[in-house]
Amino acid sequence: MNTPLSTSIVRRTLLALGAALAVTPAAFAQSPIVIKFSHVVAVDTPKGKAAAFFAKRAAELTKGKVKVEVYPNSQLYKDKEEMEALQLGSVQMLAPSLSKFAPLGVKEFEVFDLPFIFDDYNDLHKITLGPVGQKLLKKLESRGITGLSYWDNGFKVMSANKPLKYVEDYKGTKMRIQSSKVLDAQMRALGALPQVLAFSETYQALQTGVVDGTENPPSNLYTQKMHEVQKHVSVTNHGYLGYAVVVNKKFWDGLPADVRAALNKAMAESTKVANDVAFQDNQNALAAVKATGKTTVYTLSPAERFLLKKATIGVHKQMASRIGTETIQEIYQVTGFDPSKL
Ligand code: LMR
């Protein structure tokens, strides 16, 4: 019986079990230490590949003391539930997109959602691989979460069953977004009607017309087969979607020091894997969508992209008090972005 009710009962039971079995130092006396790593995307994505690589390297570098079990594709938990599960200790590791941390009360993470804040991976890495990124990860500690690293996915495209080229095209279009107030404001600035939905529910919502369109990097669009229910993809590169790899703080702090050091090394290597494959995976996904011949892929010209930028840049100011002016300014300073020069 796989009704939504039974699924939710199973999930709740898993949460409760995890909490009851919350890790104590004594638990580490037994080998192997199990790390449940839950995520919502396909195995064949930058996050899926990096998670599998981490599992392999964690086993090798700890000489089998740690076993990482990866649960992809929302198999274990959906977006909101996985955050809850991490805090309760039912899973030990996640890599949610940066857009999904604000509901925990860490609104600064929504800075990554600001439209057009990063021009390319180069600008982005100045933040995710630098001190501003580290400072942001520290803010998770008060929520019982330790941030280990940032993993790339990529720059987003827009999709719908009609061409989305000019701002007027978005008017009244119902667009699925992640749970971010900045993404909500971005879609409203375009005249669209944003709707928050879990990633795992997006394909069906597009198929049944609950929403008309969505935004995501091509790797997510393609591996979830969203292109099968979206006739048009616009390569807008209007915003970034990436991840923070996070662990339950109590679990992490309780690990033997040598194990933690080995896992840190495995994580550094996995970050390199994620960031090395992300660009190519997204290029390949876009090419694969084109190759189906069923979905039109249109790349905005610089002039068309600029119109979209003009229409959405006000979101930076509009959201400053929510995200924190200091965080926004720190990023502008590091990347050299100056919205007043538009
Ligand atoms: C989404 O919900 O669209 C993404 O955050 C999914 C993911 O993890 O890449």
XYZ file of C-alpha atoms in Angstrom, residues 127-244:
118
model
C 32.175 33.390 -1.944
C 31.643 29.630 -1.549
C 35.350 28.854 -1.324
C 36.202 31.998 0.655
C 35.664 33.639 4.066
C 32.140 34.984 3.365
C 30.942 31.454 2.663
C 32.608 30.144 5.823
C 30.991 32.873 7.913
C 27.575 31.917 6.565
C 28.084 28.231 7.378
C 28.899 29.178 11.001
C 25.406 30.656 11.328
C 23.963 27.141 11.118
C 25.604 26.035 14.382
C 22.896 27.617 16.525
C 20.393 25.365 14.730
C 22.283 22.209 15.717
C 23.807 21.922 12.256
C 27.454 22.002 11.162
C 28.147 23.202 7.632
C 31.020 21.336 5.991
C 31.196 22.600 2.442
C 29.448 24.104 -0.559
C 28.810 22.000 -3.656
C 27.948 23.494 -7.022
C 25.062 22.721 -9.202
C 24.681 25.604 -11.591
C 22.900 28.506 -13.162
C 19.168 28.221 -13.683
C 17.055 28.099 -16.811
C 13.342 28.927 -16.975
C 10.846 26.508 -18.471
C 7.156 26.475 -19.403
C 4.845 25.354 -22.177
C 5.252 28.702 -23.890
C 8.389 30.642 -24.800
C 9.712 32.773 -21.928
C 11.805 35.417 -23.589
C 10.629 38.828 -22.484
C 9.336 39.974 -19.113
C 5.780 40.200 -20.534
C 5.870 36.458 -21.217
C 5.945 35.705 -17.473
C 2.783 37.627 -16.669
C 0.280 35.419 -14.843
C 2.426 32.290 -15.322
C 2.361 29.959 -12.328
C 5.981 29.130 -11.537
C 7.154 26.465 -9.079
C 9.866 27.763 -6.759
C 11.846 26.442 -3.808
C 10.951 27.684 -0.329
C 12.689 31.059 -0.620
C 11.167 34.500 -0.169
C 13.785 35.910 -2.539
C 12.702 33.542 -5.300
C 9.118 34.520 -4.556
C 10.029 38.206 -4.985
C 12.011 37.469 -8.150
C 9.025 35.739 -9.799
C 6.648 38.505 -8.709
C 9.006 41.119 -10.169
C 8.489 39.335 -13.493
C 4.716 39.336 -13.056
C 4.645 35.557 -12.515
C 2.736 33.761 -9.757
C 5.226 31.811 -7.626
C 4.231 28.634 -5.857
C 6.434 26.784 -3.356
C 6.506 23.033 -3.955
C 8.806 20.247 -2.828
C 11.257 19.168 -5.513
C 9.765 15.666 -5.548
C 6.322 17.080 -6.354
C 7.400 19.330 -9.204
C 7.203 16.942 -12.150
C 3.638 15.957 -11.325
C 2.607 19.558 -10.696
C 3.916 20.502 -14.140
C 2.278 17.505 -15.739
C -1.131 18.152 -14.244
C -1.025 21.922 -14.702
C -0.940 22.785 -10.986
C 1.914 25.039 -12.115
C 2.849 26.180 -15.627
C 6.605 26.394 -15.352
C 9.658 26.304 -13.161
C 13.332 27.260 -12.802
C 16.247 24.902 -12.181
C 19.686 24.117 -13.535
C 19.417 21.881 -16.643
C 20.830 18.862 -14.766
C 17.816 18.829 -12.435
C 15.328 19.542 -15.219
C 16.655 16.720 -17.374
C 17.184 14.031 -14.727
C 13.639 14.579 -13.395
C 12.326 14.424 -16.989
C 10.647 17.803 -16.534
C 11.384 18.585 -20.189
C 8.851 15.902 -21.109
C 6.140 18.143 -19.704
C 7.716 21.508 -20.647
C 7.807 22.503 -24.313
C 10.089 25.517 -23.878
C 13.325 26.104 -22.014
C 14.911 29.561 -21.840
C 18.602 29.699 -21.007
C 18.529 32.778 -18.812
C 21.284 31.996 -16.274
C 19.416 34.448 -14.056
C 20.341 32.838 -10.758
C 22.405 30.180 -9.076
C 21.429 26.915 -7.395
C 24.000 25.162 -5.208
C 24.238 23.252 -1.960
C 25.560 23.362 1.574
